[in-house]
PDB file of C-alpha atoms in Angstrom:
ATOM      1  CA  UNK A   1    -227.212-113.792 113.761  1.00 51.00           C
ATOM      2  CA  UNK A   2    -227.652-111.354 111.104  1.00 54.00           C
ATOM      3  CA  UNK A   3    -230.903-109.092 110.656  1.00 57.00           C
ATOM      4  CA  UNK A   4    -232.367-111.602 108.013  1.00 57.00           C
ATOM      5  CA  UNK A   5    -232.530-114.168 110.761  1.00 58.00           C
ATOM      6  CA  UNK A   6    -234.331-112.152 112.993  1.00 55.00           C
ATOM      7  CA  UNK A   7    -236.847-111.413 110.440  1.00 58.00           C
ATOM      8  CA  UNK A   8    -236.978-114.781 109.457  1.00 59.00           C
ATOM      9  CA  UNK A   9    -237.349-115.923 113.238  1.00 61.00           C
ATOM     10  CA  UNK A  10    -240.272-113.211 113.638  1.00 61.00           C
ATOM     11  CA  UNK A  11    -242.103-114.419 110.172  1.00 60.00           C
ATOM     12  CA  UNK A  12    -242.109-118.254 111.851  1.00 62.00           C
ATOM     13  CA  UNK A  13    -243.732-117.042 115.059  1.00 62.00           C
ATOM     14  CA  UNK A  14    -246.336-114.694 113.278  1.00 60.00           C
ATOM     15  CA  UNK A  15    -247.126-117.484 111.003  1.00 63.00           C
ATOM     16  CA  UNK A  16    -247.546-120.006 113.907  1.00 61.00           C
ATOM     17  CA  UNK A  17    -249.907-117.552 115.565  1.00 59.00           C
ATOM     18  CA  UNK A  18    -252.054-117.096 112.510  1.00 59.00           C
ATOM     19  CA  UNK A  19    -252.032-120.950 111.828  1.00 58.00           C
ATOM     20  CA  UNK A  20    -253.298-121.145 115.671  1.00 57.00           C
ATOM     21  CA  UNK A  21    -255.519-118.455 114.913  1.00 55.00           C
ATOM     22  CA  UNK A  22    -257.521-120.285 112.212  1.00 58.00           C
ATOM     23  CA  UNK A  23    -257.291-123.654 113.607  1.00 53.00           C
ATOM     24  CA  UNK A  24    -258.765-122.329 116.444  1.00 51.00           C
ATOM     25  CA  UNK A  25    -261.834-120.223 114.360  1.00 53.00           C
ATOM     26  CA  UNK A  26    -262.806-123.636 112.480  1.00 52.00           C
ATOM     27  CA  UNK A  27    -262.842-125.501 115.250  1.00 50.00           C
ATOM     28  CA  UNK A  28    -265.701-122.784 117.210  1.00 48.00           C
ATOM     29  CA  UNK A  29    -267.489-122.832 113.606  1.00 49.00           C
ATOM     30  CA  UNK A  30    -267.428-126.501 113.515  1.00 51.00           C
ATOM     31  CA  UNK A  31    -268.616-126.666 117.221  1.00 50.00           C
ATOM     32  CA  UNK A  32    -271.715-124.402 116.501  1.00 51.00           C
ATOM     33  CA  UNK A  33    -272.480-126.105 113.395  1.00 44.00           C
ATOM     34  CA  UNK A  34    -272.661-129.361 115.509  1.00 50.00           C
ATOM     35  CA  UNK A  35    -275.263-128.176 118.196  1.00 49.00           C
ATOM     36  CA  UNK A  36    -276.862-131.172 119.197  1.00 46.00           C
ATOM     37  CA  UNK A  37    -280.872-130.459 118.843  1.00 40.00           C
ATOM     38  CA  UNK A  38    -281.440-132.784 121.531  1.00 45.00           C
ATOM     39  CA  UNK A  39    -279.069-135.098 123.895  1.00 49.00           C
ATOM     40  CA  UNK A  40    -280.560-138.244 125.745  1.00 51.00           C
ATOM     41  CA  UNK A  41    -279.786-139.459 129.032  1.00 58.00           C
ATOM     42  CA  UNK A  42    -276.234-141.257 129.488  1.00 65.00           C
ATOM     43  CA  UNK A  43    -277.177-143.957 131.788  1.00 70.00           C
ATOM     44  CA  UNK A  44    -274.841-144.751 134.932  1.00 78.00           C
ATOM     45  CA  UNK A  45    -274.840-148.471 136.167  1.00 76.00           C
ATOM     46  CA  UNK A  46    -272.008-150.445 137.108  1.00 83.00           C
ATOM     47  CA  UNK A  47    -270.567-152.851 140.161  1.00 93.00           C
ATOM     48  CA  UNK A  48    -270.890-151.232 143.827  1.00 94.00           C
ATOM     49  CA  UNK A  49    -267.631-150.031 145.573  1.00 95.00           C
ATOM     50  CA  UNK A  50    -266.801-151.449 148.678  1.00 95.00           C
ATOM     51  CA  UNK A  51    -267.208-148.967 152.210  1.00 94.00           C
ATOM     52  CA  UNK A  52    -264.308-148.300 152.138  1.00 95.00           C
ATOM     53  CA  UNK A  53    -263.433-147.455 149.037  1.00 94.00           C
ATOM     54  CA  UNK A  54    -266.440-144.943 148.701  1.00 96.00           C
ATOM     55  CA  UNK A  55    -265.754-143.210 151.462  1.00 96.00           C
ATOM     56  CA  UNK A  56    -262.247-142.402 150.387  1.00 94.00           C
ATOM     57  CA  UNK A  57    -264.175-141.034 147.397  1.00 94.00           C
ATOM     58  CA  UNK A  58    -266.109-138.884 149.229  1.00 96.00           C
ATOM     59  CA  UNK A  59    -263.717-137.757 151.104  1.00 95.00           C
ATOM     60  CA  UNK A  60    -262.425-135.945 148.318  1.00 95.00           C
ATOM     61  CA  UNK A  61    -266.193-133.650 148.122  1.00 95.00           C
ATOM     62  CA  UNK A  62    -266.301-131.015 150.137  1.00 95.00           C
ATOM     63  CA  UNK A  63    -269.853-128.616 150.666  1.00 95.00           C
ATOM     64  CA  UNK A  64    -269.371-124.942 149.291  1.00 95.00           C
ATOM     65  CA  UNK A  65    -271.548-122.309 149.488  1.00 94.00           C
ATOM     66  CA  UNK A  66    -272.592-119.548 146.940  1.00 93.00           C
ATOM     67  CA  UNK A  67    -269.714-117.095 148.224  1.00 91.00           C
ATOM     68  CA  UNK A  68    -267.017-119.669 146.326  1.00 91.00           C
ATOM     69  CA  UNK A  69    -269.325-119.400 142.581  1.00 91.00           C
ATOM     70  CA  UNK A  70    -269.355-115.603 142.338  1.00 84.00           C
ATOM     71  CA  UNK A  71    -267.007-113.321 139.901  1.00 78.00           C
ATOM     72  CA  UNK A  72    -264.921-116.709 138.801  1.00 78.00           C
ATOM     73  CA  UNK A  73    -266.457-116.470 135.468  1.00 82.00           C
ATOM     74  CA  UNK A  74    -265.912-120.378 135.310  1.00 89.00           C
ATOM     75  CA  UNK A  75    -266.513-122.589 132.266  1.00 90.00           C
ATOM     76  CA  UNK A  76    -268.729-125.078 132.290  1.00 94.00           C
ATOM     77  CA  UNK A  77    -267.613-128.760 131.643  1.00 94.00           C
ATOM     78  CA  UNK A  78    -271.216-130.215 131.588  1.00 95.00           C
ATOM     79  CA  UNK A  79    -274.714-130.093 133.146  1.00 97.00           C
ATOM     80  CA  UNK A  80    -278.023-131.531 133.726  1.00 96.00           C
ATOM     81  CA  UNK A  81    -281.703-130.417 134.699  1.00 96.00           C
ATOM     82  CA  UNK A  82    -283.437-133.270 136.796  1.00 93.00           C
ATOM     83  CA  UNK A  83    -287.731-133.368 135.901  1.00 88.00           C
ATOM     84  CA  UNK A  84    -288.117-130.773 138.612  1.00 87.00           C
ATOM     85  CA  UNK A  85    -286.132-128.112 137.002  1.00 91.00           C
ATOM     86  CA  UNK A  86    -283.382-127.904 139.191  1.00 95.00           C
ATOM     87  CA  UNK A  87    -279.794-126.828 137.166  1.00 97.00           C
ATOM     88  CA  UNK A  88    -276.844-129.450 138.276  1.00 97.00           C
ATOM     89  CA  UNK A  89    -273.157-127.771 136.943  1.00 97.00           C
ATOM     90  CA  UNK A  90    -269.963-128.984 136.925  1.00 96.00           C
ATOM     91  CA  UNK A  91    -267.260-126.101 136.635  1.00 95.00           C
ATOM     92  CA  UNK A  92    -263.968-125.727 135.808  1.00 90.00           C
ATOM     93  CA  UNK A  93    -261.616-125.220 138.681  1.00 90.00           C
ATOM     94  CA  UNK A  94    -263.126-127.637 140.533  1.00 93.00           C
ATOM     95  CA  UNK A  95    -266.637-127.256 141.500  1.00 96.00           C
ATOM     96  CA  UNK A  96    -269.955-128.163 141.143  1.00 97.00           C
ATOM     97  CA  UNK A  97    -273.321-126.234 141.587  1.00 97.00           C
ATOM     98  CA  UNK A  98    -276.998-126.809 142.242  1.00 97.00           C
ATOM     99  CA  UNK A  99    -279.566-124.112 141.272  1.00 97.00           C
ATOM    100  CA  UNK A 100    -283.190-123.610 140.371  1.00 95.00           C
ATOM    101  CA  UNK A 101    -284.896-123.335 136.700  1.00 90.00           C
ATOM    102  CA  UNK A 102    -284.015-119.508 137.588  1.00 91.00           C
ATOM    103  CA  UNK A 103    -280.150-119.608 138.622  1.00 94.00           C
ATOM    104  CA  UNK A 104    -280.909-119.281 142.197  1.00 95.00           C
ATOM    105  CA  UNK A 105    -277.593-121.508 144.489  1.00 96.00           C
ATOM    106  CA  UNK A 106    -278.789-124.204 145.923  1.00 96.00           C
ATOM    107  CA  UNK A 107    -276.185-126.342 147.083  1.00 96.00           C
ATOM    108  CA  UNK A 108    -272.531-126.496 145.799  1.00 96.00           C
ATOM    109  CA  UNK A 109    -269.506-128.584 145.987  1.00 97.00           C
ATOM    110  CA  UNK A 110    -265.775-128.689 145.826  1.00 96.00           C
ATOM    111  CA  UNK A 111    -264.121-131.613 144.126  1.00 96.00           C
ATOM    112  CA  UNK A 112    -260.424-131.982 145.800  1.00 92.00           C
ATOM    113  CA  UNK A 113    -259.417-135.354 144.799  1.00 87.00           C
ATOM    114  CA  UNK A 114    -257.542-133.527 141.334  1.00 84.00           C
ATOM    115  CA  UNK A 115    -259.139-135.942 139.241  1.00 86.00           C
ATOM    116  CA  UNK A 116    -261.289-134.614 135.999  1.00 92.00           C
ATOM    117  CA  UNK A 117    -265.166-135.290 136.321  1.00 95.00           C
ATOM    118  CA  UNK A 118    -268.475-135.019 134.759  1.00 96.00           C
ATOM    119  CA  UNK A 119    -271.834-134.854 136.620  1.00 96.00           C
ATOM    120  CA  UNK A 120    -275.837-136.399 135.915  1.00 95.00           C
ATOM    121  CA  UNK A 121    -278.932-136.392 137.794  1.00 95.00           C
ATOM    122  CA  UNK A 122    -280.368-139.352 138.993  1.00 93.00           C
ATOM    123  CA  UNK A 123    -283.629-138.908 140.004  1.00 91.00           C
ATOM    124  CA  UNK A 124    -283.169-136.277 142.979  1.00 92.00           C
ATOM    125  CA  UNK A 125    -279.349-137.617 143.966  1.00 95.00           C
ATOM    126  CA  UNK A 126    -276.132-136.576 142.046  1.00 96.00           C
ATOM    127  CA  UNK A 127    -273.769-138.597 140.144  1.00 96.00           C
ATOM    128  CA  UNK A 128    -270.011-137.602 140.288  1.00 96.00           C
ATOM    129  CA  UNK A 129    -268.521-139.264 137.545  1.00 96.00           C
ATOM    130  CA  UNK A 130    -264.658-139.310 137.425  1.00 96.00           C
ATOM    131  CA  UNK A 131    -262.379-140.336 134.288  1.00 94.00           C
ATOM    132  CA  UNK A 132    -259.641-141.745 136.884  1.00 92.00           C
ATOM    133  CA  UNK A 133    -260.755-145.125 137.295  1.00 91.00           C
ATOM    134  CA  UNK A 134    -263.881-144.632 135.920  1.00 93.00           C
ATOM    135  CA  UNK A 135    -265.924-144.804 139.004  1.00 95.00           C
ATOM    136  CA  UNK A 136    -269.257-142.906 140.356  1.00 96.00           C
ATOM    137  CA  UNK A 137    -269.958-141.358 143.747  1.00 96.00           C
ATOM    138  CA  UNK A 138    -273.428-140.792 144.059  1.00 96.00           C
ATOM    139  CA  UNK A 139    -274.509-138.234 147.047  1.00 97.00           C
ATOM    140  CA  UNK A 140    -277.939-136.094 148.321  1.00 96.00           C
ATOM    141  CA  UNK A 141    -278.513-133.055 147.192  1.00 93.00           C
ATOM    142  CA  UNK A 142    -276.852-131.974 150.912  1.00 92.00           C
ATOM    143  CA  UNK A 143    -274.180-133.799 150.189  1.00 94.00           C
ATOM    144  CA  UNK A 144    -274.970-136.932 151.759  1.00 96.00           C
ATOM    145  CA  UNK A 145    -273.150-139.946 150.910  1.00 96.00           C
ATOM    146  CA  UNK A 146    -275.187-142.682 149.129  1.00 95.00           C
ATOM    147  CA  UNK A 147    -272.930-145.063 147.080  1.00 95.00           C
ATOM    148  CA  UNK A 148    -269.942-145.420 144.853  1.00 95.00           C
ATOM    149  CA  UNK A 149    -269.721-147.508 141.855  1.00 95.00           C
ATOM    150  CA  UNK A 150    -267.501-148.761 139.142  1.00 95.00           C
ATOM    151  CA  UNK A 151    -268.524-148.175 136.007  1.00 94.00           C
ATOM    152  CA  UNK A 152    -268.118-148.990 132.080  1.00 90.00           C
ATOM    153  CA  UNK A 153    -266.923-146.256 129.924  1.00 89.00           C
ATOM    154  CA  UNK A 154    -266.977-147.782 127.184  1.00 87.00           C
ATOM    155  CA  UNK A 155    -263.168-146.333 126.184  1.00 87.00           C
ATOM    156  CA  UNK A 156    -263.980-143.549 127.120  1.00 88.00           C
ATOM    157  CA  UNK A 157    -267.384-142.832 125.016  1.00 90.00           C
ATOM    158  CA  UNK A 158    -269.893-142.039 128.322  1.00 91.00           C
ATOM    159  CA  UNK A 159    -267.396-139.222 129.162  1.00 92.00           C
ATOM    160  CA  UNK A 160    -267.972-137.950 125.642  1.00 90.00           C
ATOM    161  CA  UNK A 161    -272.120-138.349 125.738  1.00 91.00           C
ATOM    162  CA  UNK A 162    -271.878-136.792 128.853  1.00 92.00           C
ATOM    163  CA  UNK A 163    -269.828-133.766 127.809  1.00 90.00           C
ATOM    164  CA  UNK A 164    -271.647-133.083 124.437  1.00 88.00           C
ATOM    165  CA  UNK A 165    -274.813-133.208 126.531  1.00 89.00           C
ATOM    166  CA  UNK A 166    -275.436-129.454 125.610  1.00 92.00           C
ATOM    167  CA  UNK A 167    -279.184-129.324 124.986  1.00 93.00           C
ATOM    168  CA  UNK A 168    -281.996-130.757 127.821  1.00 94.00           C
ATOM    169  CA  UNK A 169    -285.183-130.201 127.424  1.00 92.00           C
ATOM    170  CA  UNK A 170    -287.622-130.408 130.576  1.00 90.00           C
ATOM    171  CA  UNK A 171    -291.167-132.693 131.186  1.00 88.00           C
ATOM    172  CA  UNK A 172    -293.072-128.945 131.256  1.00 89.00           C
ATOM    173  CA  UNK A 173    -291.394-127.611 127.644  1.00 91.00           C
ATOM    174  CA  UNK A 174    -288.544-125.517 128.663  1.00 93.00           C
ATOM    175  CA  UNK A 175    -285.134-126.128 127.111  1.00 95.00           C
ATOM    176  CA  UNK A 176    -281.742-125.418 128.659  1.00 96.00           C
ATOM    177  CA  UNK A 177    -279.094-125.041 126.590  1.00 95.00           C
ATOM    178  CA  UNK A 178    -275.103-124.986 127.134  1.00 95.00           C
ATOM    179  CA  UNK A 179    -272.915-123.083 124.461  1.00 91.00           C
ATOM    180  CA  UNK A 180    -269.365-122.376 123.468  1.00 86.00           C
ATOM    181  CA  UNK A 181    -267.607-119.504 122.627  1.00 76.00           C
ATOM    182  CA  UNK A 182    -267.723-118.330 118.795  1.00 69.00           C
ATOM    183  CA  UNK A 183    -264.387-116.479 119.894  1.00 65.00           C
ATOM    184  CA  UNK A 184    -261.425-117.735 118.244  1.00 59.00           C
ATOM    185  CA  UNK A 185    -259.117-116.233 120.695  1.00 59.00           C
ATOM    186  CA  UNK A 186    -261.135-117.869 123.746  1.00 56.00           C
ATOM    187  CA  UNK A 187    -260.932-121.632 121.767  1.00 53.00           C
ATOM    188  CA  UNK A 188    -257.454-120.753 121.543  1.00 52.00           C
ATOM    189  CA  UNK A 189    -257.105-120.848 125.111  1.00 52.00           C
ATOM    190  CA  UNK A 190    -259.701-123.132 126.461  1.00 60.00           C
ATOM    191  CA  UNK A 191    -263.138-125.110 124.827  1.00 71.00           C
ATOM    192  CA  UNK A 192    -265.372-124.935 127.430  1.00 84.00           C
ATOM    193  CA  UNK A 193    -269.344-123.885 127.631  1.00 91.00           C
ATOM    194  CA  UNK A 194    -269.163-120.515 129.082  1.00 90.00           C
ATOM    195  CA  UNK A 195    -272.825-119.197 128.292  1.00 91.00           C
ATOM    196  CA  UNK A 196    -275.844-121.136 129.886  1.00 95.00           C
ATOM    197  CA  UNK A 197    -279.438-119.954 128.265  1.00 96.00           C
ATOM    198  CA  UNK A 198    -283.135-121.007 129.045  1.00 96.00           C
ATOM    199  CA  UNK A 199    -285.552-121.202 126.503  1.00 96.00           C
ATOM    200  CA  UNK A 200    -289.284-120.724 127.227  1.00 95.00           C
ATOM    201  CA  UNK A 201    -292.036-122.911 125.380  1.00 94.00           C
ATOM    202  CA  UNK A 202    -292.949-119.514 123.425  1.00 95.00           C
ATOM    203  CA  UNK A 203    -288.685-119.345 122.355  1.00 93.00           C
ATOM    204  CA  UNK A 204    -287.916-116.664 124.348  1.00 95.00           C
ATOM    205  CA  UNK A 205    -284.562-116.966 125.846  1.00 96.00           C
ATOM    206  CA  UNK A 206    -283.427-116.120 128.897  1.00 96.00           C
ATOM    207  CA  UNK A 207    -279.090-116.096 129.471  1.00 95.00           C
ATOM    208  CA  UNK A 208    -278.904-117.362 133.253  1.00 95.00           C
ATOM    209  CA  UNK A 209    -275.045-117.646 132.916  1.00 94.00           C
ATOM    210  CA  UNK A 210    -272.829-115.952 130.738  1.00 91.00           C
ATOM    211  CA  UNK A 211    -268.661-116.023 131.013  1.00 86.00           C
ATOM    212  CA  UNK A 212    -267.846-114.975 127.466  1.00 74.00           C
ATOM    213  CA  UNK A 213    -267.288-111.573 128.295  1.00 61.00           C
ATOM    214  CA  UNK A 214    -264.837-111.577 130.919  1.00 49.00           C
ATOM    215  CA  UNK A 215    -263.174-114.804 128.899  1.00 48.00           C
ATOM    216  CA  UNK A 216    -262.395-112.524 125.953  1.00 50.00           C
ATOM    217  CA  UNK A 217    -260.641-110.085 127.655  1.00 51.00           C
ATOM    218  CA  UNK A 218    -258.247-112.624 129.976  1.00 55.00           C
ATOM    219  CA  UNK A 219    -257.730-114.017 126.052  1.00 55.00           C
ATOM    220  CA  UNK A 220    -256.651-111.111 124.489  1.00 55.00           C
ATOM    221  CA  UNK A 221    -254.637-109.821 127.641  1.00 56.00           C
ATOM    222  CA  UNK A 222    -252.950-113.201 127.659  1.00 61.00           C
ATOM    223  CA  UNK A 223    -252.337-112.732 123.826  1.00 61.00           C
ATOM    224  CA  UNK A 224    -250.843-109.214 124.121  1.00 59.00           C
ATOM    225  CA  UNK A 225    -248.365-110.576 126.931  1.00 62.00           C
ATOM    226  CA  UNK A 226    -247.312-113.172 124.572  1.00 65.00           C
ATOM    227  CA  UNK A 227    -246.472-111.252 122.230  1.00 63.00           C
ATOM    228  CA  UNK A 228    -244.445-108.540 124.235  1.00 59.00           C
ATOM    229  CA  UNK A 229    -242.538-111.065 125.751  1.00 65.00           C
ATOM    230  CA  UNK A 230    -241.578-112.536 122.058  1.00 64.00           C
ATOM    231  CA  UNK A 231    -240.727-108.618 121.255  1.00 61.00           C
ATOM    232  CA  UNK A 232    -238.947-108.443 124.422  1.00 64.00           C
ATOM    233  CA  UNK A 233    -236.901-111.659 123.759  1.00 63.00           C
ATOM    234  CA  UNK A 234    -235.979-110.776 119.882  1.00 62.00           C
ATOM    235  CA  UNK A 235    -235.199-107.331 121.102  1.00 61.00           C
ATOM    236  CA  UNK A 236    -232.690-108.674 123.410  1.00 62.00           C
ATOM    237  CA  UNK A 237    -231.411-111.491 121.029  1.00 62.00           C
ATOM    238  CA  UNK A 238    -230.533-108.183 118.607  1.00 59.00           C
ATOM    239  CA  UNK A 239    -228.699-106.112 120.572  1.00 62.00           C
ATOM    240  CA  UNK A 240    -226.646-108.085 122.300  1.00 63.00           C
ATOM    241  CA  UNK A 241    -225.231-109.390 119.114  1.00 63.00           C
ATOM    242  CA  UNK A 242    -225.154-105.894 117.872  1.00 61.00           C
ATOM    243  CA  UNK A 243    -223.085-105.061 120.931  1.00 61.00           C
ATOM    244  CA  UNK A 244    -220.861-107.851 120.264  1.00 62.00           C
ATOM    245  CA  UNK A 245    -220.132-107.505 116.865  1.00 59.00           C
ATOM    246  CA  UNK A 246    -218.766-103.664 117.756  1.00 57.00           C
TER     247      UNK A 246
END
């Protein structure tokens, strides 16, 4: 391999990068642009699960407390806000949180079963919904088991309604509202809400949970390391051939 090569190697990988770069910059344009002004309700009904069955499902919740939510800087895969104000979350890494209209813990779970999941109010009980199988485990807000179902997806399109449910607004006029980063980097390496805001009936806004921040530095930190280990690797790709060719 001569020197063109390596330039010609390096030119590929920048261009990749950039290509990433502004794939990744339409698509958080694209996903502000698309802010739903108001979601509706995705409605959860199917056949019950047997005992048994259910209970294997819940088996896989366990109860957290606030200690195992602080300084993860988690994204948010979806949320809801029942009629009495109170915030249900699910996070990334798997785990789910109850709060107040003003971000004060309530309750929390951890979801060890590995399967992906959204979550919904109904009425004052949660609704686990997981895409393996498509079923529903439906518990207290303790954590009490209540009753599992099978339900419809419809290929896959309640998983979508519940994931683009971004924008709730409450019986008393307050509006919660879930956003993504504008970041380019931060789509790059994951799409998930990481900001959380409340908006008053007189529009002012209030962030109760914000994981931008921190998310833009693990980006770019991940980025740099990227691309000193592509340095690193070209480096050593040159001068072993240059030591061979003596």
């Amino acid at each position: 391999m001569n020197k063109k090569v390596y330039m010609l190697l390096g030119a590929v990988l920048f261009s990749v990068f950039v290509a990433l770069l502004i794939v990744s910059s339409l698509i958080a344009i694209s996903q502000k642009n698309d802010m739903v002004a108001e979601t509706t309700d995705c409605e959860i009904a199917g056949i019950l699960l047997d005992s048994d069955t259910t209970v294997t499902l819940y088996k896989g919740i366990q109860i957290a407390d606030s200690s195992q939510f602080e300084k993860l800087n988690l994204g948010i895969v979806n949320f809801d806000v029942s009629d009495s104000g109170n915030i249900l979350i699910a996070y990334t890494n798997n785990r789910i949180a109850v709060y107040d209209e003003n971000y004060h813990f309530l309750s929390g779970f951890l979801v060890t079963n590995g399967s992906y999941y959204y979550v919904q109010w109904n009425g004052n009980s949660i609704q686990i919904v997981f895409t393996r199988g498509s079923v529903c485990l439906e518990v207290s807000l303790q954590g009490d088991m209540k009753r599992g179902m099978k339900v419809d997806s419809n290929n896959g399109k309640l998983f979508e309604n519940l994931e683009k449910k971004n924008n709730i607004s409450t019986k008393d006029g307050y509006t919660f509202r879930a956003e993504k980063s504008e970041n380019p980097l931060i789509v790059m390496f994951g799409n998930h809400y990481l900001k959380l805001i409340r908006i008053s009936p007189d529009g002012f806004e209030t962030i109760l949970y914000n994981a931008d921040s921190p998310s833009l530095g693990r980006s770019l930190f991940v980025l740099i390391g990227v691309a000193f280990f592509v340095v690193i690797v070209l480096a050593g790709i040159y001068y072993k051939n240059k030591k061979t060719n003596k």
